[in-house]
Amino acid sequence: MSGDLQIKNRIVEGAEELFFKFGVSKVTMEEISDELGMSKKTLYQYFPSKDELVKVVSDKTLNESNAFCSAISCDAHLNVSEKLKQMMNFIATMYARMGRSLLHDLRKNFPEIWKAVHEHRRRCILNDFGKMVHDGVQEGVFRKDIDENLLITIYLNTVESMLSPDVLTELPYTPAQVFEAISKIMFEGLLTQEGREKFCAYP
C-alpha cells in the first residue's frame, strides 16, 4: 500500500469514528486534523472539502456493510442460525457506534447520503434477510405457519419506523437498544423450538 493511500485511509477511518460518535455537522475539519495529529493543510491535500470526506466515509461504511451481509447470506458453510446471529451482531455493533444525533443529522443536512443509507437498509432486509427467512423455513429453524413475504414486510416497516430520527429523538434509548429489542421480539416469535436452541447456542 502506497504512503498516500495509507494516509487517506487513516483520515477516512478517523473521520468515520468522529462522525459516528458526534454526528457529521458537529465535527469540523480542524477537529479531524487534531484527532489525527496532522495539519489542516495535509488534510485538505487529500480531501479538499468536508463534503467530499463525508461522501467517502459514507461509501466505505455502506460498502463494508453490504459486503458483510451479502457474504454471510450466501455462505454455504453456515447454517441459518449462525447466519442470523452473525448478521444481528454485526448490525447491532454498527448501531452501538452511532451517537444519538447521527441519523437525524444525515437526514437533515445530507439528504443524498441519508437516501443511500435508507436504500441500503431496505435492500439488505429485502434481499439478505429475505433469503435467510426462506432458507430458515426450509431448514425448520423458522416457523412454517408465517407468510414469508408478510414477515419481511413487517420487519422492514418496524425497523424503518422505530429507527427513524423522529422516533429516536422521542425515546430514551440508543439506536442499538431499539434494534436489539426489535430483533428479540421478532425472532423469538419466529424461531421454532429447534431454531431457538440453535440460535442461543452461538455467542
Coordinates of N, CA and C in Angstrom, one line a residue:
M1 N 0.9 -1.2 0.0 CA 0.0 0.0 0.0 C 0.9 1.2 0.0
S2 N 0.6 2.2 -0.9 CA 1.4 3.4 -1.0 C 1.2 4.3 0.2
G3 N 2.2 5.2 0.4 CA 2.1 6.1 1.5 C 0.9 7.0 1.5
D4 N 0.6 7.5 0.2 CA -0.6 8.3 0.1 C -1.9 7.6 0.4
L5 N -2.0 6.3 0.0 CA -3.2 5.6 0.3 C -3.3 5.3 1.8
Q6 N -2.2 5.0 2.4 CA -2.3 4.8 3.9 C -2.7 6.0 4.6
I7 N -2.3 7.2 4.2 CA -2.7 8.4 4.9 C -4.2 8.7 4.6
K8 N -4.6 8.5 3.4 CA -6.0 8.7 3.0 C -6.9 7.7 3.8
N9 N -6.5 6.5 3.9 CA -7.3 5.5 4.7 C -7.4 5.9 6.2
R10 N -6.3 6.4 6.7 CA -6.2 6.8 8.1 C -7.1 8.0 8.3
I11 N -7.2 8.9 7.4 CA -8.1 10.0 7.5 C -9.6 9.6 7.5
V12 N -9.9 8.7 6.6 CA -11.3 8.2 6.5 C -11.7 7.4 7.7
E13 N -10.8 6.6 8.3 CA -11.1 5.8 9.5 C -11.3 6.8 10.7
G14 N -10.4 7.8 10.8 CA -10.5 8.7 11.9 C -11.8 9.5 11.8
A15 N -12.1 10.0 10.6 CA -13.3 10.8 10.4 C -14.6 10.0 10.7
E16 N -14.5 8.7 10.3 CA -15.7 7.8 10.5 C -16.0 7.7 12.0
E17 N -15.0 7.5 12.8 CA -15.2 7.4 14.2 C -15.8 8.7 14.8
L18 N -15.3 9.8 14.4 CA -15.8 11.1 14.9 C -17.2 11.3 14.5
F19 N -17.5 11.0 13.2 CA -18.9 11.2 12.6 C -19.9 10.4 13.4
F20 N -19.5 9.1 13.6 CA -20.4 8.2 14.2 C -20.7 8.6 15.7
K21 N -19.7 9.1 16.3 CA -19.8 9.5 17.8 C -20.6 10.8 18.0
F22 N -20.2 11.8 17.1 CA -20.8 13.1 17.4 C -21.8 13.6 16.4
G23 N -21.9 12.9 15.2 CA -22.7 13.4 14.1 C -21.8 14.1 13.2
V24 N -22.3 14.3 12.0 CA -21.4 14.9 10.9 C -21.3 16.4 11.0
S25 N -22.4 17.1 11.3 CA -22.4 18.5 11.3 C -21.5 19.1 12.4
K26 N -21.5 18.4 13.5 CA -20.7 19.0 14.7 C -19.2 18.8 14.6
V27 N -18.8 18.0 13.7 CA -17.3 17.7 13.6 C -16.7 18.6 12.5
T28 N -15.7 19.3 12.8 CA -15.0 20.2 11.9 C -13.8 19.5 11.3
M29 N -13.3 20.1 10.2 CA -12.1 19.6 9.6 C -10.9 19.8 10.5
E30 N -11.0 20.9 11.3 CA -9.9 21.1 12.2 C -9.9 20.1 13.3
E31 N -11.0 19.7 13.8 CA -11.1 18.7 14.8 C -10.6 17.3 14.3
I32 N -10.9 17.0 13.1 CA -10.4 15.8 12.5 C -8.9 15.8 12.4
S33 N -8.3 16.9 11.9 CA -6.9 17.0 11.8 C -6.2 16.9 13.2
D34 N -6.8 17.6 14.2 CA -6.3 17.5 15.5 C -6.3 16.0 16.1
E35 N -7.5 15.4 15.8 CA -7.6 14.0 16.3 C -6.6 13.1 15.7
L36 N -6.2 13.3 14.4 CA -5.3 12.5 13.7 C -3.8 13.0 13.9
G37 N -3.7 14.1 14.5 CA -2.3 14.6 14.7 C -1.6 15.1 13.4
M38 N -2.4 15.7 12.5 CA -1.8 16.2 11.3 C -2.3 17.6 11.1
S39 N -1.7 18.3 10.2 CA -2.0 19.7 9.9 C -3.3 19.7 9.0
K40 N -4.0 20.8 9.1 CA -5.2 21.0 8.2 C -4.7 21.0 6.8
K41 N -3.6 21.6 6.5 CA -3.1 21.6 5.2 C -2.9 20.2 4.6
T42 N -2.4 19.3 5.4 CA -2.3 17.9 4.9 C -3.7 17.3 4.7
L43 N -4.6 17.5 5.6 CA -5.9 17.0 5.5 C -6.6 17.5 4.2
Y44 N -6.5 18.8 4.0 CA -7.1 19.4 2.8 C -6.4 18.9 1.5
Q45 N -5.2 18.5 1.6 CA -4.5 18.0 0.4 C -5.1 16.7 -0.1
Y46 N -5.6 15.9 0.8 CA -6.3 14.6 0.5 C -7.8 14.8 0.3
F47 N -8.4 15.7 1.0 CA -9.8 15.9 0.9 C -10.1 17.4 0.9
P48 N -10.3 18.0 -0.3 CA -10.4 19.4 -0.4 C -11.6 20.0 0.3
S49 N -12.6 19.2 0.6 CA -13.8 19.7 1.3 C -14.3 18.7 2.3
K50 N -15.0 19.1 3.3 CA -15.6 18.2 4.2 C -16.7 17.3 3.6
D51 N -17.5 17.9 2.6 CA -18.5 17.2 1.9 C -17.9 16.0 1.2
E52 N -16.7 16.2 0.6 CA -16.1 15.1 -0.1 C -15.7 14.0 0.9
L53 N -15.2 14.4 2.0 CA -14.8 13.4 3.0 C -16.0 12.6 3.6
V54 N -17.1 13.3 3.8 CA -18.3 12.7 4.3 C -18.8 11.6 3.3
K55 N -18.7 12.0 2.0 CA -19.2 11.1 1.0 C -18.3 9.8 0.9
V56 N -17.0 10.0 1.1 CA -16.1 8.8 1.0 C -16.3 7.9 2.3
V57 N -16.5 8.5 3.4 CA -16.8 7.8 4.6 C -18.1 7.0 4.5
S58 N -19.1 7.7 4.0 CA -20.4 7.0 3.8 C -20.3 5.8 2.8
D59 N -19.7 6.0 1.7 CA -19.5 5.0 0.7 C -18.8 3.8 1.4
K60 N -17.7 4.1 2.1 CA -16.9 3.0 2.7 C -17.8 2.2 3.7
T61 N -18.5 2.9 4.6 CA -19.4 2.2 5.6 C -20.4 1.4 4.9
L62 N -21.1 1.9 3.9 CA -22.2 1.2 3.2 C -21.6 0.0 2.4
N63 N -20.5 0.2 1.8 CA -19.9 -0.9 1.0 C -19.5 -2.1 1.9
E64 N -18.9 -1.7 3.1 CA -18.5 -2.8 4.0 C -19.7 -3.5 4.6
S65 N -20.7 -2.8 4.9 CA -21.9 -3.4 5.4 C -22.6 -4.3 4.4
N66 N -22.7 -3.8 3.2 CA -23.3 -4.6 2.1 C -22.5 -5.9 1.8
A67 N -21.1 -5.7 1.8 CA -20.3 -6.9 1.5 C -20.4 -7.9 2.7
F68 N -20.5 -7.5 3.9 CA -20.6 -8.4 5.0 C -21.9 -9.1 5.0
C69 N -23.0 -8.4 4.9 CA -24.3 -9.0 4.9 C -24.5 -10.0 3.7
S70 N -24.0 -9.6 2.5 CA -24.1 -10.5 1.4 C -23.3 -11.7 1.5
A71 N -22.1 -11.6 2.1 CA -21.2 -12.7 2.3 C -21.8 -13.7 3.3
I72 N -22.4 -13.2 4.4 CA -23.0 -14.1 5.4 C -24.2 -14.8 4.8
S73 N -25.0 -14.0 4.0 CA -26.2 -14.6 3.5 C -25.9 -15.7 2.5
C74 N -24.8 -15.7 1.8 CA -24.5 -16.7 0.8 C -23.5 -17.7 1.2
D75 N -23.1 -17.7 2.5 CA -22.0 -18.6 3.0 C -22.6 -20.0 3.2
A76 N -22.2 -20.9 2.3 CA -22.8 -22.2 2.4 C -22.3 -23.0 3.6
H77 N -21.2 -22.6 4.2 CA -20.7 -23.3 5.4 C -21.4 -22.9 6.7
L78 N -22.3 -22.0 6.7 CA -23.0 -21.6 7.9 C -24.5 -22.0 7.8
N79 N -25.0 -22.5 8.9 CA -26.5 -22.7 8.8 C -27.2 -21.4 9.1
V80 N -28.5 -21.5 9.0 CA -29.3 -20.2 9.2 C -29.2 -19.6 10.5
S81 N -29.1 -20.4 11.6 CA -28.9 -19.9 12.9 C -27.6 -19.1 13.1
E82 N -26.6 -19.6 12.5 CA -25.3 -19.0 12.5 C -25.3 -17.7 11.7
K83 N -25.9 -17.7 10.6 CA -26.0 -16.5 9.7 C -26.8 -15.4 10.4
L84 N -27.9 -15.8 11.0 CA -28.8 -14.9 11.7 C -28.0 -14.2 12.9
K85 N -27.4 -15.0 13.7 CA -26.7 -14.5 14.8 C -25.5 -13.5 14.4
Q86 N -24.8 -13.9 13.4 CA -23.7 -13.1 12.9 C -24.2 -11.8 12.3
M87 N -25.2 -11.9 11.6 CA -25.8 -10.6 11.0 C -26.3 -9.7 12.0
M88 N -27.1 -10.3 13.0 CA -27.6 -9.4 14.1 C -26.5 -8.8 14.9
N89 N -25.5 -9.5 15.2 CA -24.4 -9.0 16.0 C -23.7 -7.9 15.2
F90 N -23.5 -8.1 13.9 CA -22.8 -7.0 13.1 C -23.7 -5.7 13.1
I91 N -25.0 -5.9 12.8 CA -25.8 -4.7 12.7 C -25.9 -4.0 14.1
A92 N -26.0 -4.8 15.2 CA -26.1 -4.2 16.5 C -24.8 -3.4 16.8
T93 N -23.7 -4.0 16.4 CA -22.4 -3.3 16.6 C -22.4 -2.0 15.9
M94 N -22.9 -2.0 14.6 CA -22.9 -0.7 13.9 C -23.8 0.3 14.6
Y95 N -25.0 -0.1 15.1 CA -25.8 0.9 15.7 C -25.2 1.3 17.1
A96 N -24.5 0.4 17.7 CA -23.8 0.8 19.0 C -22.8 1.9 18.8
R97 N -22.2 2.0 17.7 CA -21.2 3.0 17.4 C -21.8 4.4 17.2
M98 N -23.1 4.4 16.9 CA -23.8 5.7 16.5 C -24.1 6.5 17.7
G99 N -23.8 7.8 17.6 CA -24.3 8.7 18.6 C -25.8 9.0 18.3
R100 N -26.5 9.6 19.2 CA -27.9 9.7 19.1 C -28.3 10.7 17.9
S101 N -27.4 11.6 17.6 CA -27.7 12.6 16.6 C -27.4 12.2 15.2
L102 N -26.7 11.1 14.9 CA -26.1 10.9 13.6 C -27.2 10.7 12.5
L103 N -28.2 9.9 12.8 CA -29.3 9.7 11.8 C -30.1 10.9 11.5
H104 N -30.4 11.7 12.6 CA -31.1 12.9 12.4 C -30.3 13.9 11.6
D105 N -29.0 14.0 11.9 CA -28.0 14.8 11.2 C -28.0 14.5 9.7
L106 N -27.9 13.3 9.4 CA -27.8 12.8 8.0 C -29.0 13.2 7.2
R107 N -30.2 12.9 7.8 CA -31.4 13.2 7.1 C -31.6 14.7 6.9
K108 N -31.3 15.5 7.9 CA -31.5 16.9 7.8 C -30.5 17.7 6.9
N109 N -29.2 17.3 7.0 CA -28.1 18.1 6.4 C -27.5 17.4 5.2
F110 N -27.7 16.1 5.1 CA -27.0 15.3 4.0 C -28.1 14.4 3.3
P111 N -29.1 15.0 2.7 CA -30.2 14.1 2.2 C -29.8 13.1 1.2
E112 N -28.8 13.3 0.4 CA -28.4 12.3 -0.6 C -27.8 11.1 0.1
I113 N -27.0 11.4 1.1 CA -26.4 10.3 1.9 C -27.4 9.5 2.7
W114 N -28.4 10.3 3.3 CA -29.5 9.6 4.0 C -30.3 8.7 3.1
K115 N -30.5 9.2 1.9 CA -31.2 8.4 0.9 C -30.5 7.1 0.6
A116 N -29.1 7.2 0.5 CA -28.3 6.0 0.2 C -28.4 5.0 1.4
V117 N -28.3 5.6 2.6 CA -28.4 4.7 3.8 C -29.8 4.0 3.9
H118 N -30.8 4.8 3.6 CA -32.2 4.2 3.6 C -32.4 3.1 2.6
E119 N -31.8 3.3 1.4 CA -32.0 2.3 0.3 C -31.1 1.1 0.7
H120 N -30.0 1.3 1.3 CA -29.1 0.2 1.6 C -29.8 -0.7 2.7
R121 N -30.4 -0.1 3.7 CA -31.1 -0.8 4.7 C -32.3 -1.6 4.1
R122 N -33.1 -1.0 3.2 CA -34.2 -1.7 2.6 C -33.7 -2.9 1.8
R123 N -32.6 -2.7 1.0 CA -32.0 -3.7 0.2 C -31.5 -4.9 1.0
C124 N -30.9 -4.6 2.1 CA -30.3 -5.6 3.0 C -31.5 -6.5 3.6
I125 N -32.5 -5.8 4.0 CA -33.6 -6.6 4.6 C -34.4 -7.4 3.5
L126 N -34.7 -6.8 2.4 CA -35.5 -7.5 1.4 C -34.7 -8.6 0.8
N127 N -33.4 -8.4 0.5 CA -32.6 -9.4 -0.1 C -31.9 -10.4 0.8
D128 N -31.0 -9.9 1.7 CA -30.3 -10.8 2.5 C -31.1 -11.4 3.6
F129 N -31.9 -10.6 4.4 CA -32.7 -11.1 5.4 C -33.8 -12.0 4.8
G130 N -34.4 -11.6 3.6 CA -35.4 -12.4 2.9 C -34.9 -13.8 2.6
K131 N -33.7 -13.9 2.1 CA -33.1 -15.2 1.8 C -32.9 -16.0 3.0
M132 N -32.5 -15.4 4.1 CA -32.4 -16.2 5.4 C -33.7 -16.7 5.9
V133 N -34.8 -15.9 5.7 CA -36.1 -16.3 6.2 C -36.5 -17.6 5.3
H134 N -36.3 -17.5 4.0 CA -36.7 -18.6 3.2 C -35.9 -19.8 3.5
D135 N -34.6 -19.7 3.6 CA -33.8 -20.9 4.0 C -34.1 -21.4 5.4
G136 N -34.4 -20.5 6.3 CA -34.7 -20.9 7.6 C -36.0 -21.7 7.7
V137 N -37.0 -21.4 6.9 CA -38.2 -22.2 6.9 C -37.9 -23.5 6.3
Q138 N -37.1 -23.6 5.3 CA -36.8 -24.9 4.7 C -36.0 -25.8 5.7
E139 N -35.2 -25.2 6.5 CA -34.4 -25.9 7.5 C -35.1 -26.3 8.8
G140 N -36.3 -25.7 8.9 CA -37.1 -26.0 10.1 C -36.7 -25.1 11.3
V141 N -35.8 -24.1 11.0 CA -35.4 -23.1 12.1 C -36.5 -22.1 12.3
F142 N -37.2 -21.7 11.2 CA -38.3 -20.7 11.3 C -39.6 -21.4 11.1
R143 N -40.6 -20.9 11.8 CA -42.0 -21.5 11.7 C -42.5 -21.4 10.3
K144 N -43.2 -22.5 9.9 CA -43.8 -22.6 8.5 C -45.1 -21.9 8.4
D145 N -45.8 -21.6 9.5 CA -47.1 -21.1 9.5 C -47.2 -19.6 9.4
I146 N -46.0 -18.9 9.1 CA -46.0 -17.5 8.9 C -45.6 -17.2 7.5
D147 N -46.4 -16.3 6.8 CA -46.1 -16.0 5.5 C -44.8 -15.2 5.4
E148 N -43.9 -15.7 4.5 CA -42.6 -15.1 4.4 C -42.6 -13.7 4.0
N149 N -43.4 -13.4 2.9 CA -43.4 -12.0 2.4 C -44.0 -11.0 3.4
L150 N -45.0 -11.5 4.1 CA -45.6 -10.6 5.2 C -44.7 -10.4 6.3
L151 N -44.0 -11.4 6.7 CA -43.0 -11.3 7.8 C -41.9 -10.2 7.4
I152 N -41.4 -10.3 6.2 CA -40.3 -9.4 5.8 C -40.9 -8.0 5.7
T153 N -42.1 -7.8 5.3 CA -42.7 -6.5 5.2 C -42.9 -5.9 6.6
I154 N -43.3 -6.8 7.6 CA -43.5 -6.3 8.9 C -42.1 -5.9 9.5
Y155 N -41.1 -6.7 9.3 CA -39.8 -6.4 9.9 C -39.2 -5.1 9.2
L156 N -39.4 -5.0 7.9 CA -38.9 -3.8 7.2 C -39.5 -2.5 7.8
N157 N -40.8 -2.6 7.9 CA -41.5 -1.4 8.3 C -41.3 -1.1 9.8
T158 N -41.1 -2.1 10.6 CA -40.8 -1.9 12.0 C -39.5 -1.2 12.2
V159 N -38.5 -1.7 11.5 CA -37.1 -1.2 11.5 C -37.1 0.3 11.0
E160 N -37.8 0.5 9.9 CA -37.8 1.9 9.3 C -38.5 2.9 10.2
S161 N -39.6 2.4 10.8 CA -40.3 3.3 11.7 C -39.6 3.6 13.0
M162 N -39.2 2.5 13.7 CA -38.6 2.7 15.0 C -37.2 3.3 15.0
L163 N -36.5 3.1 13.9 CA -35.2 3.7 13.8 C -35.1 4.9 13.0
S164 N -36.3 5.6 12.8 CA -36.3 6.9 12.1 C -35.9 7.9 13.1
P165 N -35.2 9.0 12.6 CA -34.7 10.0 13.5 C -35.8 10.6 14.4
D166 N -37.0 10.8 13.8 CA -38.1 11.4 14.6 C -38.5 10.6 15.8
V167 N -38.6 9.3 15.6 CA -38.9 8.4 16.7 C -37.8 8.3 17.7
L168 N -36.6 8.2 17.3 CA -35.4 8.1 18.2 C -35.3 9.3 19.1
T169 N -35.6 10.4 18.6 CA -35.4 11.6 19.4 C -36.4 11.7 20.6
E170 N -37.5 10.9 20.4 CA -38.5 10.9 21.5 C -38.3 9.7 22.5
L171 N -37.3 8.9 22.2 CA -37.1 7.7 23.0 C -35.9 7.8 23.9
P172 N -35.9 7.3 25.1 CA -34.7 7.3 26.0 C -33.8 6.2 25.7
Y173 N -33.8 5.7 24.5 CA -33.0 4.5 24.1 C -32.0 4.9 23.0
T174 N -30.9 4.2 22.9 CA -30.0 4.3 21.8 C -30.5 3.5 20.6
P175 N -30.0 3.8 19.4 CA -30.4 3.0 18.2 C -30.1 1.6 18.4
A176 N -29.0 1.2 19.1 CA -28.6 -0.2 19.3 C -29.6 -0.9 20.2
Q177 N -30.1 -0.2 21.2 CA -31.1 -0.8 22.1 C -32.4 -1.0 21.4
V178 N -32.8 -0.1 20.5 CA -34.0 -0.2 19.8 C -33.9 -1.4 18.8
F179 N -32.8 -1.5 18.1 CA -32.6 -2.6 17.2 C -32.6 -3.9 17.9
E180 N -31.9 -4.0 19.0 CA -31.8 -5.3 19.7 C -33.2 -5.7 20.2
A181 N -34.0 -4.7 20.6 CA -35.4 -5.1 21.1 C -36.3 -5.6 20.0
I182 N -36.2 -4.9 18.8 CA -36.9 -5.4 17.6 C -36.5 -6.8 17.3
S183 N -35.2 -7.1 17.2 CA -34.7 -8.4 16.8 C -35.2 -9.4 17.8
K184 N -35.1 -9.1 19.1 CA -35.5 -10.1 20.2 C -37.0 -10.4 20.0
I185 N -37.8 -9.4 19.9 CA -39.3 -9.7 19.8 C -39.6 -10.4 18.5
M186 N -39.0 -10.0 17.4 CA -39.3 -10.6 16.1 C -38.8 -12.0 16.1
F187 N -37.6 -12.3 16.4 CA -37.1 -13.7 16.2 C -37.5 -14.7 17.3
E188 N -37.8 -14.2 18.5 CA -38.3 -15.2 19.5 C -39.7 -15.7 19.1
G189 N -40.4 -14.9 18.3 CA -41.7 -15.3 17.8 C -41.6 -16.1 16.5
L190 N -40.5 -15.9 15.8 CA -40.3 -16.6 14.5 C -39.7 -17.9 14.6
L191 N -38.7 -18.1 15.6 CA -38.0 -19.3 15.7 C -38.8 -20.5 16.2
T192 N -38.6 -21.6 15.6 CA -39.1 -22.9 16.2 C -38.3 -23.2 17.5
Q193 N -38.8 -24.2 18.2 CA -38.0 -24.6 19.4 C -36.6 -25.0 19.0
E194 N -36.5 -25.8 18.0 CA -35.2 -26.3 17.5 C -34.4 -25.1 17.0
G195 N -35.0 -24.1 16.3 CA -34.3 -23.0 15.9 C -33.8 -22.1 17.0
R196 N -34.6 -22.0 18.1 CA -34.2 -21.2 19.2 C -33.0 -21.8 19.9
E197 N -33.0 -23.1 20.1 CA -31.9 -23.8 20.7 C -30.6 -23.6 19.9
K198 N -30.7 -23.7 18.6 CA -29.5 -23.5 17.8 C -29.1 -22.0 17.8
F199 N -30.0 -21.1 17.8 CA -29.7 -19.7 17.8 C -29.0 -19.3 19.1
C200 N -29.5 -19.8 20.2 CA -29.0 -19.4 21.5 C -27.6 -20.1 21.8
A201 N -27.3 -21.1 21.0 CA -26.0 -21.8 21.2 C -24.8 -21.0 20.7
Y202 N -25.1 -20.0 19.8 CA -24.0 -19.3 19.3 C -23.8 -18.0 20.1
P203 N -22.5 -17.5 20.3 CA -22.3 -16.3 21.1 C -22.7 -15.0 20.3

